[in-house]
Coordinates of C-alpha atoms and ligand atoms in Angstrom, one line a residue:
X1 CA 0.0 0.0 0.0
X2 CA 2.6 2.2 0.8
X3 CA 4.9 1.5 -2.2
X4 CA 7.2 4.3 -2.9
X5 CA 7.8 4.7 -6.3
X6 CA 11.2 5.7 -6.2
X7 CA 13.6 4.6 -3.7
X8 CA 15.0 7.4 -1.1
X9 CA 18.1 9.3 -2.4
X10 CA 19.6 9.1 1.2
X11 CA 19.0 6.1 2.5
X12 CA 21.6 4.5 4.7
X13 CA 23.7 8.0 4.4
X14 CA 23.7 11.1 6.7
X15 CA 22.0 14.4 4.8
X16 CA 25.7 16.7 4.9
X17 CA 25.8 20.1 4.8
X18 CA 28.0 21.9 2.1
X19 CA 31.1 24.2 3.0
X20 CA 33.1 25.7 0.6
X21 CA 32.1 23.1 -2.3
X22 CA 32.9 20.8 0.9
X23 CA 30.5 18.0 2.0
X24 CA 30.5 18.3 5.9
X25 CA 28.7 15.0 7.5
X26 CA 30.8 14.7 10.5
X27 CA 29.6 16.4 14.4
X28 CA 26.0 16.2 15.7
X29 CA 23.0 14.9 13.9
X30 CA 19.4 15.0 14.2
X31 CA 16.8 12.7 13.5
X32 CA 14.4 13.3 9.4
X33 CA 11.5 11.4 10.6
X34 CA 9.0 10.6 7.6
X35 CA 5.4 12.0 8.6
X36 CA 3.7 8.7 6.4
X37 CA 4.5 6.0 9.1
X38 CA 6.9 7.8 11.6
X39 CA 10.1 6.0 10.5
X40 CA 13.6 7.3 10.6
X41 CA 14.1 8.6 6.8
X42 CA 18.2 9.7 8.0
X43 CA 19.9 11.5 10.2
X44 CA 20.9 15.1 9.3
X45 CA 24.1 16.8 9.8
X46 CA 23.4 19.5 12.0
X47 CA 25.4 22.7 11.6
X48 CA 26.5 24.3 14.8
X49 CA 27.8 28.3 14.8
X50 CA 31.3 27.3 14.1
X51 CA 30.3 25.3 10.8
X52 CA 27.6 28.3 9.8
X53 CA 30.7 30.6 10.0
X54 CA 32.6 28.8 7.3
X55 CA 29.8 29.0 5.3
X56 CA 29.9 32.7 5.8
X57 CA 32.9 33.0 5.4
X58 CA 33.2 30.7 2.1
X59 CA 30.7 32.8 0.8
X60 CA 32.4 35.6 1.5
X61 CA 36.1 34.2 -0.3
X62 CA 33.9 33.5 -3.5
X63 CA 32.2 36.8 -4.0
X64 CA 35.8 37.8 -4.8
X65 CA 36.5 35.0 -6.7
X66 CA 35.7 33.8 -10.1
X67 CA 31.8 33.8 -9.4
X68 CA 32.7 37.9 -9.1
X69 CA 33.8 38.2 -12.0
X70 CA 31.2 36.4 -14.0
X71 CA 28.8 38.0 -16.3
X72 CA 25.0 37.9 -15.8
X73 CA 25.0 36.1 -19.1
X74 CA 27.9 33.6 -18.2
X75 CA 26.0 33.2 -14.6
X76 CA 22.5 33.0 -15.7
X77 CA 23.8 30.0 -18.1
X78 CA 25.3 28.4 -15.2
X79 CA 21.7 28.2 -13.6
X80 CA 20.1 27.1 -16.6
X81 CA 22.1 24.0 -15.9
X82 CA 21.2 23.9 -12.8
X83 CA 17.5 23.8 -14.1
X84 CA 18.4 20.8 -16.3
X85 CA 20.3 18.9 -13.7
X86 CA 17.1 18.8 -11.7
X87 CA 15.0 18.0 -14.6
X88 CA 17.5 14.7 -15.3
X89 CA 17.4 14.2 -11.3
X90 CA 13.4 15.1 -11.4
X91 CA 12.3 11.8 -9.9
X92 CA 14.8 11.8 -7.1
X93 CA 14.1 15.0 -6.1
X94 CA 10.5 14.1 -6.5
X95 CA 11.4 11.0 -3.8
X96 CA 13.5 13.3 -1.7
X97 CA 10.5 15.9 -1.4
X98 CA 7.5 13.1 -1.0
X99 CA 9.9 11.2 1.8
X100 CA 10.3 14.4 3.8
X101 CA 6.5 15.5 3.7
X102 CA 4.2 12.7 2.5
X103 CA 2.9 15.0 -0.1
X104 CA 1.3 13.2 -2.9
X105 CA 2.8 12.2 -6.1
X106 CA 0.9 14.4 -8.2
X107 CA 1.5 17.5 -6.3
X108 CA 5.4 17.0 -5.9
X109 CA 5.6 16.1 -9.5
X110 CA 3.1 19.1 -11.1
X111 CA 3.9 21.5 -8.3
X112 CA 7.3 21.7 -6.1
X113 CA 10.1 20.0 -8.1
X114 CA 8.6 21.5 -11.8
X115 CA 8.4 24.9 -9.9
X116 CA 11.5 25.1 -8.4
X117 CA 13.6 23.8 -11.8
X118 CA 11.2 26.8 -13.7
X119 CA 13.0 29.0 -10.7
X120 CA 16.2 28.5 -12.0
X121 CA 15.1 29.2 -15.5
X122 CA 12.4 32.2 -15.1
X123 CA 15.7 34.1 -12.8
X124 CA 18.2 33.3 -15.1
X125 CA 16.0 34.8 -17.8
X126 CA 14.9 38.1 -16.1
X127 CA 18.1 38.9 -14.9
X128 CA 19.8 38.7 -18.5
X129 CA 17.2 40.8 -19.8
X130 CA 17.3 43.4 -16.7
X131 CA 18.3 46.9 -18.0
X132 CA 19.5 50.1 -15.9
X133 CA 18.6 53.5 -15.4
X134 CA 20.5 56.2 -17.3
X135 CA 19.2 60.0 -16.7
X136 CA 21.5 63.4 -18.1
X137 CA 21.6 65.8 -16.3
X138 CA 22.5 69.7 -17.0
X139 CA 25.5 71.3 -15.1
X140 CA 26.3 74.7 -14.5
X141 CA 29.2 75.0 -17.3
X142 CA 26.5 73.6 -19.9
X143 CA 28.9 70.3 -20.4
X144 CA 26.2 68.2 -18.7
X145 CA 26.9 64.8 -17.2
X146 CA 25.3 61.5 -17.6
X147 CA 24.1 59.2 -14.4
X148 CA 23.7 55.3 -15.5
X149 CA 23.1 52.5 -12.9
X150 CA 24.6 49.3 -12.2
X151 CA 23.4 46.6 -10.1
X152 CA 25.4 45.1 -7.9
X153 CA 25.3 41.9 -6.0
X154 CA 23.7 42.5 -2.0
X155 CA 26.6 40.1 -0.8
X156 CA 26.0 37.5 1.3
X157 CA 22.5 36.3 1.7
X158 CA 20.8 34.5 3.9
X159 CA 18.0 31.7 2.7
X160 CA 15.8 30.3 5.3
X161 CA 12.9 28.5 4.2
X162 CA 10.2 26.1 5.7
X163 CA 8.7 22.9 5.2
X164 CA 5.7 23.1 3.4
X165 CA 6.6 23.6 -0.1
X166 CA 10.3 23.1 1.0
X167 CA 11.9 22.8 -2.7
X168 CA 9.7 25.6 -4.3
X169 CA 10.2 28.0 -1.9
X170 CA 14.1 27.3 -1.3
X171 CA 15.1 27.7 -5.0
X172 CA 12.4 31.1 -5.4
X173 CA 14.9 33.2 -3.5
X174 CA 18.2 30.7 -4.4
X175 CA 18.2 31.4 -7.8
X176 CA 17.2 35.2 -8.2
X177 CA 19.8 35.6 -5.5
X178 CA 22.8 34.0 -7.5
X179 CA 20.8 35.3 -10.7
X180 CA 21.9 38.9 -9.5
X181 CA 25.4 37.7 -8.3
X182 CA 25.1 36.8 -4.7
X183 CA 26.4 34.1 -2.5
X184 CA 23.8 31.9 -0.4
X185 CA 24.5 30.6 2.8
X186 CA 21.0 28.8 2.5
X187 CA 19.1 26.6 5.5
X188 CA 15.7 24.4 4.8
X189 CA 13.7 23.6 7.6
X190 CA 14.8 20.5 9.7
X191 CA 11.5 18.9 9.2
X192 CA 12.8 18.9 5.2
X193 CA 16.2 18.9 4.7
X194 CA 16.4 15.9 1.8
X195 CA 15.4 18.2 -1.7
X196 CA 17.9 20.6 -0.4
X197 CA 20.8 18.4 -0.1
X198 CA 20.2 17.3 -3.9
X199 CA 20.2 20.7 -4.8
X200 CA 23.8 20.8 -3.1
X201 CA 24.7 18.2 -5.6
X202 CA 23.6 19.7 -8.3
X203 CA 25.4 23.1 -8.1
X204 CA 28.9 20.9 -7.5
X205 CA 27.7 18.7 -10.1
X206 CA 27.3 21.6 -12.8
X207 CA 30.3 23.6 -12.0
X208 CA 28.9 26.7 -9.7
X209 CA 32.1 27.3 -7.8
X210 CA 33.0 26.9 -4.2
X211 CA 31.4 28.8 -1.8
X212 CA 28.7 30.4 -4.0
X213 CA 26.6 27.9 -2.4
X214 CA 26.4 27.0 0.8
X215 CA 24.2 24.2 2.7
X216 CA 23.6 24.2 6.7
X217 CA 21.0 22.1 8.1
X218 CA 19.8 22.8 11.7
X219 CA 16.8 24.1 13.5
X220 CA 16.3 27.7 14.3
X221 CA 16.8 29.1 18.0
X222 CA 20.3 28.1 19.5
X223 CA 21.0 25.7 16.2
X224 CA 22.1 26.6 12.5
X225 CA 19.1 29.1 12.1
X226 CA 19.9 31.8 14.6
X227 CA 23.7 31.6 14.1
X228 CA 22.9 31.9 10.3
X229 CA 20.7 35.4 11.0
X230 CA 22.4 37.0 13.6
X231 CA 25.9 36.4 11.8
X232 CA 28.1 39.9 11.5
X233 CA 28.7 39.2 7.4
X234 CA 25.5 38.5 6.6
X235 CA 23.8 41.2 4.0
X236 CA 20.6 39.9 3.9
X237 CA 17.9 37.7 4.8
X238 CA 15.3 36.3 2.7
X239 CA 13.1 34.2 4.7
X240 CA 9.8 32.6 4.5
X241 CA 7.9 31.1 7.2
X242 CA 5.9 32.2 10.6
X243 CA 5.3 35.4 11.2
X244 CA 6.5 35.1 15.3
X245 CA 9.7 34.1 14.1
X246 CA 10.2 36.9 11.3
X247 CA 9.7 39.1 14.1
X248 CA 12.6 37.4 16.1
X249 CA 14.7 37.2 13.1
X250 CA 14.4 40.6 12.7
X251 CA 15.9 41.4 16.1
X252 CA 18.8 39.0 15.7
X253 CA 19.5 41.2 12.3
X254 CA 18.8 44.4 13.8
X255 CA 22.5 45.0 15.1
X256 CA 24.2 44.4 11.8
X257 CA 21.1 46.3 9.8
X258 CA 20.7 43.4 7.5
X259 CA 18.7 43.7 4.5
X260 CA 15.1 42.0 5.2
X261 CA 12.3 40.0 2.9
X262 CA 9.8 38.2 4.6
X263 CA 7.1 36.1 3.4
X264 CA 4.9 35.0 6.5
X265 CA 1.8 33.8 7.9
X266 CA -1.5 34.1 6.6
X267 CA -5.7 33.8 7.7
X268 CA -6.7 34.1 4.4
X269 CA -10.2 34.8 3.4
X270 CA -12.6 33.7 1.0
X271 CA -15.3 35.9 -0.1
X272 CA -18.0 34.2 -1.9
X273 CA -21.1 36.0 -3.3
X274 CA -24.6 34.9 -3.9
X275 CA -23.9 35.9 -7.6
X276 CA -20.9 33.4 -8.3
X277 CA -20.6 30.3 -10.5
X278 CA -21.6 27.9 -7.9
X279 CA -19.9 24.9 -8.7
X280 CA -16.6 27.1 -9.4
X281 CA -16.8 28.4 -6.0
X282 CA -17.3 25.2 -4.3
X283 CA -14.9 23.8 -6.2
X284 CA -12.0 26.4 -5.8
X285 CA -12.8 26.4 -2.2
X286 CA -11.7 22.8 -2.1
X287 CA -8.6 23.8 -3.6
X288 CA -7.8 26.5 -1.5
X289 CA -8.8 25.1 1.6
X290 CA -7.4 21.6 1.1
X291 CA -4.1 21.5 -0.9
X292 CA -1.2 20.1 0.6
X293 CA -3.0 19.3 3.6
X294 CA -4.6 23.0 4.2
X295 CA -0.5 23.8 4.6
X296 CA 0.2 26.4 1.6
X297 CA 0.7 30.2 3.4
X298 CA -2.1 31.0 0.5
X299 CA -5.0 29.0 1.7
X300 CA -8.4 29.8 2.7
X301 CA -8.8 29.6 6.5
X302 CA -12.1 31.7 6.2
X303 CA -14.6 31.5 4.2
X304 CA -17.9 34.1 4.1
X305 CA -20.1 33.1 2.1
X306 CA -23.5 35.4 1.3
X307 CA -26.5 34.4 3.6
X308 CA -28.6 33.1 0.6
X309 CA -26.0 30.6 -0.4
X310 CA -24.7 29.8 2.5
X311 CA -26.2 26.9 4.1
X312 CA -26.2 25.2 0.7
X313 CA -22.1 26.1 0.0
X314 CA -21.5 24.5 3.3
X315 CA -23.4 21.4 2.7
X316 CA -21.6 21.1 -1.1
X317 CA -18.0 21.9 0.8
X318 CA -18.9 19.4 3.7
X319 CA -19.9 16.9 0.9
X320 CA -16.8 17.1 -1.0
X321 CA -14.6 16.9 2.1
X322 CA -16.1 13.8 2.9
X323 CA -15.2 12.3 -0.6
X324 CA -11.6 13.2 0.0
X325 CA -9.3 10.4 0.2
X326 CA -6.3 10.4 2.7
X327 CA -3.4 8.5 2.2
X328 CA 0.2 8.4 1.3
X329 CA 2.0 10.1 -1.5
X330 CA 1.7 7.3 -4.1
X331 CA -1.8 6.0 -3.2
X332 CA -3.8 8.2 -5.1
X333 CA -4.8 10.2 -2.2
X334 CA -6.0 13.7 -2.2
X335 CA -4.7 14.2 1.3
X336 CA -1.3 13.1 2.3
X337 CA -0.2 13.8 6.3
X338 CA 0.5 16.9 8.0
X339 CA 4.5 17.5 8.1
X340 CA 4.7 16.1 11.9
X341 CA 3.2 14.7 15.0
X342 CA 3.7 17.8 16.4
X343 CA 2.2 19.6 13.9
X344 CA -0.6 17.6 14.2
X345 CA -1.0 17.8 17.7
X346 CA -1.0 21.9 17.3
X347 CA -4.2 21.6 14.6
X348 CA -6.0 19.1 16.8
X349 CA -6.0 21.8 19.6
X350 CA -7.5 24.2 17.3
X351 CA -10.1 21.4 16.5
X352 CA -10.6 21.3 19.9
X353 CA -10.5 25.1 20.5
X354 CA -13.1 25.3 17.5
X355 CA -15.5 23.0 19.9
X356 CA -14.8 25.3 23.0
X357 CA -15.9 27.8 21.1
X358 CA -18.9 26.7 20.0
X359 CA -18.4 26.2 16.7
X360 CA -20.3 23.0 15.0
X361 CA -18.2 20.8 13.6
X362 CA -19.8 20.0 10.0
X363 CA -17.3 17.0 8.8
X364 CA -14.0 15.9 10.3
X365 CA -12.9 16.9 13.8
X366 CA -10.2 13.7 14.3
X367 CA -7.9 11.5 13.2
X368 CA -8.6 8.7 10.9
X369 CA -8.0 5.0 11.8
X370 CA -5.5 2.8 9.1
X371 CA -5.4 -0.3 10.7
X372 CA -1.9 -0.5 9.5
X373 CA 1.6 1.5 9.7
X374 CA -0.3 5.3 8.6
X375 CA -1.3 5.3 12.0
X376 CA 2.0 5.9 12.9
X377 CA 2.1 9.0 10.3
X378 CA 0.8 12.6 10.9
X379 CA -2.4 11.8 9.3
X380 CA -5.5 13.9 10.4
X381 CA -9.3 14.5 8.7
X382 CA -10.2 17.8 6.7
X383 CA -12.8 19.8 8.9
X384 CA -15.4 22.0 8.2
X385 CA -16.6 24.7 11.2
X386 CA -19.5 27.1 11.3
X387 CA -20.8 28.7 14.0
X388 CA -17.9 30.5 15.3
X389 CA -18.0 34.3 16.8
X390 CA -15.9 36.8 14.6
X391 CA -13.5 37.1 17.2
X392 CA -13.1 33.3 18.3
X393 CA -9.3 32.5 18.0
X394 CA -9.9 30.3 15.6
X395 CA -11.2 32.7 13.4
X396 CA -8.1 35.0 14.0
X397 CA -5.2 32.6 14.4
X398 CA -3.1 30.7 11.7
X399 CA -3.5 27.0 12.2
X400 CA -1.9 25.8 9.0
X401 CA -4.3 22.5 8.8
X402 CA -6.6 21.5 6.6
X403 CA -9.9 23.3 8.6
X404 CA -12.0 26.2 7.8
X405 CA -14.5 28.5 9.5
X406 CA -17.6 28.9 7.2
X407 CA -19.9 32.2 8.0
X408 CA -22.5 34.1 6.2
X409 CA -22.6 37.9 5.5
X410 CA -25.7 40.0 3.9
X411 CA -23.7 42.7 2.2
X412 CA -20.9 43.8 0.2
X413 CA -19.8 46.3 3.1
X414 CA -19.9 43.5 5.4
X415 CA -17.9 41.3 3.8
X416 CA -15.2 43.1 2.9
X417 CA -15.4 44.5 6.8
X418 CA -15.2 40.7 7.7
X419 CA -12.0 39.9 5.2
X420 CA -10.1 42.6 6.5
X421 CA -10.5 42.7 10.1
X422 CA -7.4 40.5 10.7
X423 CA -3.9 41.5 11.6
X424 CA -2.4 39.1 8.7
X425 CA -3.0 40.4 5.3
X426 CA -1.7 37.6 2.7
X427 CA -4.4 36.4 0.0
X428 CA -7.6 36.8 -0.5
X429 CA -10.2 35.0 -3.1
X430 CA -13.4 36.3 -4.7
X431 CA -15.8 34.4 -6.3
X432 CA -18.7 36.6 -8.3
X433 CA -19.6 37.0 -11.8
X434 CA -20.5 40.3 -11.5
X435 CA -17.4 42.1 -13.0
X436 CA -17.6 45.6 -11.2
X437 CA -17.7 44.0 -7.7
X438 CA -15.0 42.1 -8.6
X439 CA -12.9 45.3 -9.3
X440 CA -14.7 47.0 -6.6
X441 CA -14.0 44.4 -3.7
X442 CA -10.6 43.1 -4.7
X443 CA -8.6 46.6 -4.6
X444 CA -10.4 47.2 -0.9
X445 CA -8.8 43.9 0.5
X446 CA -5.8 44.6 2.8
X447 CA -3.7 41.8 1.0
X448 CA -0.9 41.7 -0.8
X449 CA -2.4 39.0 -3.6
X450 CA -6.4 38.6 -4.6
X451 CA -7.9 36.2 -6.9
X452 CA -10.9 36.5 -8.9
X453 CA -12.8 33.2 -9.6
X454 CA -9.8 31.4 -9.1
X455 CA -7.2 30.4 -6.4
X456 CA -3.2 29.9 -6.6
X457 CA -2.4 30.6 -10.0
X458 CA 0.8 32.2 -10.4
X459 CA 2.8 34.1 -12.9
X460 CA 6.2 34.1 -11.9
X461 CA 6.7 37.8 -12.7
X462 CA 4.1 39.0 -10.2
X463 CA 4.7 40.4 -6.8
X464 CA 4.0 38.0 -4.2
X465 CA 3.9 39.1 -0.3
X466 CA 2.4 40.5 1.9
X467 CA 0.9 43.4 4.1
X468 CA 0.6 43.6 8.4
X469 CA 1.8 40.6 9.7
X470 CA 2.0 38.1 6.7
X471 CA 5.5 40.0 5.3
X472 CA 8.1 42.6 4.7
X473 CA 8.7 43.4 0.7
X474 CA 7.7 41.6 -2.4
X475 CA 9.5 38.8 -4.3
X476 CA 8.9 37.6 -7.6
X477 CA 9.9 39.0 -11.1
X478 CA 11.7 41.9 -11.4
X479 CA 10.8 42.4 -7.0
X480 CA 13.2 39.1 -6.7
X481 CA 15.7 41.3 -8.6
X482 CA 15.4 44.6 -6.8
X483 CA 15.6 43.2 -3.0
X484 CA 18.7 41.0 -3.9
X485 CA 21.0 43.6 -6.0
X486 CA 22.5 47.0 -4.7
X487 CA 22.2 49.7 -7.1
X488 CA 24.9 51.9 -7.8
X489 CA 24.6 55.3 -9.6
X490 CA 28.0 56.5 -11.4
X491 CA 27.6 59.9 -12.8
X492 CA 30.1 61.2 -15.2
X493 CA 30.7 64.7 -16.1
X494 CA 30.8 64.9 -20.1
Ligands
NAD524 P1 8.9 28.5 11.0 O1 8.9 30.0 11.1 O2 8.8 27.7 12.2 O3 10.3 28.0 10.4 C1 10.8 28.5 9.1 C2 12.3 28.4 9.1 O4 12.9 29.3 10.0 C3 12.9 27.0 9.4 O5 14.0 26.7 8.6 C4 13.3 27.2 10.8 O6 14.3 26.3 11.2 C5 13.8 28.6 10.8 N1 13.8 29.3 12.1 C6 13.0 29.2 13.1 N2 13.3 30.0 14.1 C7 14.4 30.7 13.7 C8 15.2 31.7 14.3 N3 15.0 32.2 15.5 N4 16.3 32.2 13.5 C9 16.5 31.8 12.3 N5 15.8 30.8 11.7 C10 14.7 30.3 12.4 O7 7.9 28.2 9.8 P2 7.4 26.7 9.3 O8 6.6 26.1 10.4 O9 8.6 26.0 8.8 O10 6.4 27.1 8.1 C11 5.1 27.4 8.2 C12 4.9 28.9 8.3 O11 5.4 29.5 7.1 C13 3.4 29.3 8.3 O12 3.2 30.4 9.2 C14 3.1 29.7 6.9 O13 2.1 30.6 6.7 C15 4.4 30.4 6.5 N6 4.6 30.4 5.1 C16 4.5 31.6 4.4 C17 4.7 31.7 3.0 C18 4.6 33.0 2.3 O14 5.0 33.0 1.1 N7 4.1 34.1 2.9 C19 5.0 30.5 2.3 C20 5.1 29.3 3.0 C21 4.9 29.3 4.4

């Protein structure tokens, strides 16, 4: 039942970090422990602060050398092969990614690994085609002078990522920031540490140089995290992951005045009026409440719905979480595990929570029963709530599972008051046909993305980030570019 496709990359092996174009496996370890069953997938090579400042330090040495003196074109080519390499390594990464989360098959196939080769490639390509700002300017003796810009690489930068879409999100800051000429000092999250250690073969395997990219595996407080942020030589930080622990990264950066791009939490809403395509709606709801587990920063964790369709959305939602199949990655499922036990044990409060509160459970509420070695996994049912006051916590907390909070609202006002009264401000998704609301209602969300009739798709040159607590700055396209090159204006006098 629980065949795995493709065998484990690191099996029998310790995950090492990478030094300096050096594969460190040697000092502590910790334990990758696969959320399917509960087994021990490896141990991991933890990075202590000593080990982190090598890999500053190596990414300091090779800013200077050869990787300095590339071009954009020369580099950008480099990363096109980097894009290839995981194409011909697609299935092992695939296996890496699935072992790590219990994602399904389909989703780590369609989804992370295609996305994060297409990182490589969509960087490489906006940075060669990047121009710069020229203005002339008039002087006093009439001879003018002429300002151009050049961009410059930030420095050293950070990559912290976290364990949801671990691959995907690693590579959509790793490649715009070596796009632009930077050197990474990059950590995954210790729940995922196995598509990141490919990717450390695959730069040594396609000729990036020493020390342009650097691989430390650890956890965050007291561990390879923290040393990582709070390092002296450190430029910049681009970090995605809880909004508590942007907030403390930003402190450890404070002292050094590290440049900062955060993409955090969320409590996405869903507004849904009487006028929408029904089935669409219910539909995209499904999506966005339900992919990868209800663990995508972008998901719906509310959803208002107007009081006429209301009791007939929830019954269509409730019906369709019912039909969803849970299971491991190469079962066919539509829902594979949460990351972690503990994870698990964090959205079962909030089921619990959602009782204390009074909300009525519609579907779900628990954990399902296997009968066989998925009941050692991270398993747990999709839940539907209704009921809830506006200011219950789970209404206003991030629970990162696969639950929402259904409620009705009887006007436009209302529901737009509803969406915004929430200190994150991530996503939000509209479902009308009526084309003026949808203008209307989308620009008066406090978010930094909306969707209209539609959920999670993605152009690559968008901005994508957020406003309050759900981020600091925008990545993607040409944002990517800005937050991870220093400009410099030379102004000659003609
Ligand atoms: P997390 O904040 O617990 O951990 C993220 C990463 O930060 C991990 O690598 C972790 O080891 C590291 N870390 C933790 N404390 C640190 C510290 N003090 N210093 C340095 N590094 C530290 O997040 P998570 O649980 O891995 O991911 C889930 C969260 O990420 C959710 O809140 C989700 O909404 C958010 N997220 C946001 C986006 C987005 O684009 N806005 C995308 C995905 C996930």
């Amino acid at each position: 039942m629980l065949t795995q496709a493709y065998p484990y990359p690191f099996a029998g092996r310790p995950l090492p970090c990478l030094v300096g174009g050096e594969l460190v496996s040697h000092g502590r370890t910790f334990e990758n422990i696969s959320p399917v069953n509960g087994a021990l997938l490896a141990t991991v090579t933890e990075a202590d602060a000593a080990l982190v400042d090598r890999a500053v330090r190596a990414a300091r040495a090779a800013l200077r050398g050869p990787w300095g003196r590339l071009s954009t074109a020369e580099r950008c080519n480099l990363l096109r092969k980097v894009a290839e390499r995981i194409e011909q390594r697609f299935d092992e990464f695939v296996s890496a990614e699935i072992a790590d989360t219990g994602k399904t098959l389909e989703q780590a196939r369609s989804l992370d690994i295609a996305r994060g080769a297409a990182n490589f490639r969509a960087y490489a390509d906006l940075a060669t085609a990047r121009g710069s700002e020229c203005f002339e300017m008039a002087t006093p003796d009439g001879r003018g002078a002429l300002n151009y810009s050049v961009h410059k690489p930030v420095g050293v930068v950070a990559v912290i990522a976290p364990w949801n879409m671990p691959f995907l999100l690693m590579t959509w800051k790793v490649a715009p920031a070596l796009a632009c000429g930077n050197a990474v000092v990059a950590k995954p999250s210790e729940e995922t540490p196995s598509s990141a250690a490919l990717l450390a073969e695959v730069m040594q395997e396609v000729g990036v140089p020493p020390g342009v990219f650097n691989l430390v595996h650890g956890f965050g407080p007291g561990s390879a995290g923290e040393a990582l942020v709070s390092h002296p030589d450190v430029n910049a930080i681009a970090f995605t992951g809880e909004s508590a622990t942007g907030a403390a990264i930003m402190r450890s950066a404070a002292d050094s005045v590290k440049a900062l791009s955060f993409e955090l939490g969320g409590k996405n809403a869903a507004l849904v009026f009487a006028d929408a395509d029904f089935e669409a709606a219910v539909s995209g709801t499904m999506r966005s409440v339900f992919s990868n587990c209800g663990q995508v920063c972008l998901c719906s964790e509310r959803v208002y719905v107007e009081r006429p369709m209301h009791a007939r959305f929830v019954d269509e939602l409730a019906r369709g979480a019912r039909r969803l199949k849970i299971g491991g990655p190469y079962e066919g499922a539509d829902l594979g595990p949460l990351i972690s036990r503990a994870h698990r044990e964090k959205v079962l409060s909030y089921y619990r929570l959602a009782r204390e509160e009074h909300g009525e459970i519609v579907c779900g509420g628990g954990v399902p029963a296997f009968g066989d070695e998925r009941d050692g996994g991270a398993f747990i049912e999709p839940t539907i709530v209704t009921g809830l006051a506006e200011d219950a916590r789970c209404v206003k907390e991030e629970i990162f599972g696969p639950i929402c909070h259904v409620a009705p609202f009887d006007s436009e006002e209302q529901a737009v008051q509803m969406a915004n009264a929430t200190r994150y401000g991530l996503t939000a998704a509209v479902w009308t046909s009526n084309l003026q609301r949808a203008h209307r209602v989308a620009r008066q969300m406090e978010v930094g993305m909306v969707w209209v009739n539609d959920w999670y798709l993605r152009d690559l040159r968008t901005p994508f980030g957020g406003v309050k607590l759900s981020g600091l700055g925008r990545e993607g396209g040409m944002h990517s570019l800005a937050f991870f090159s220093a400009p410099m204006n030379i102004c000659v006098k003609l």
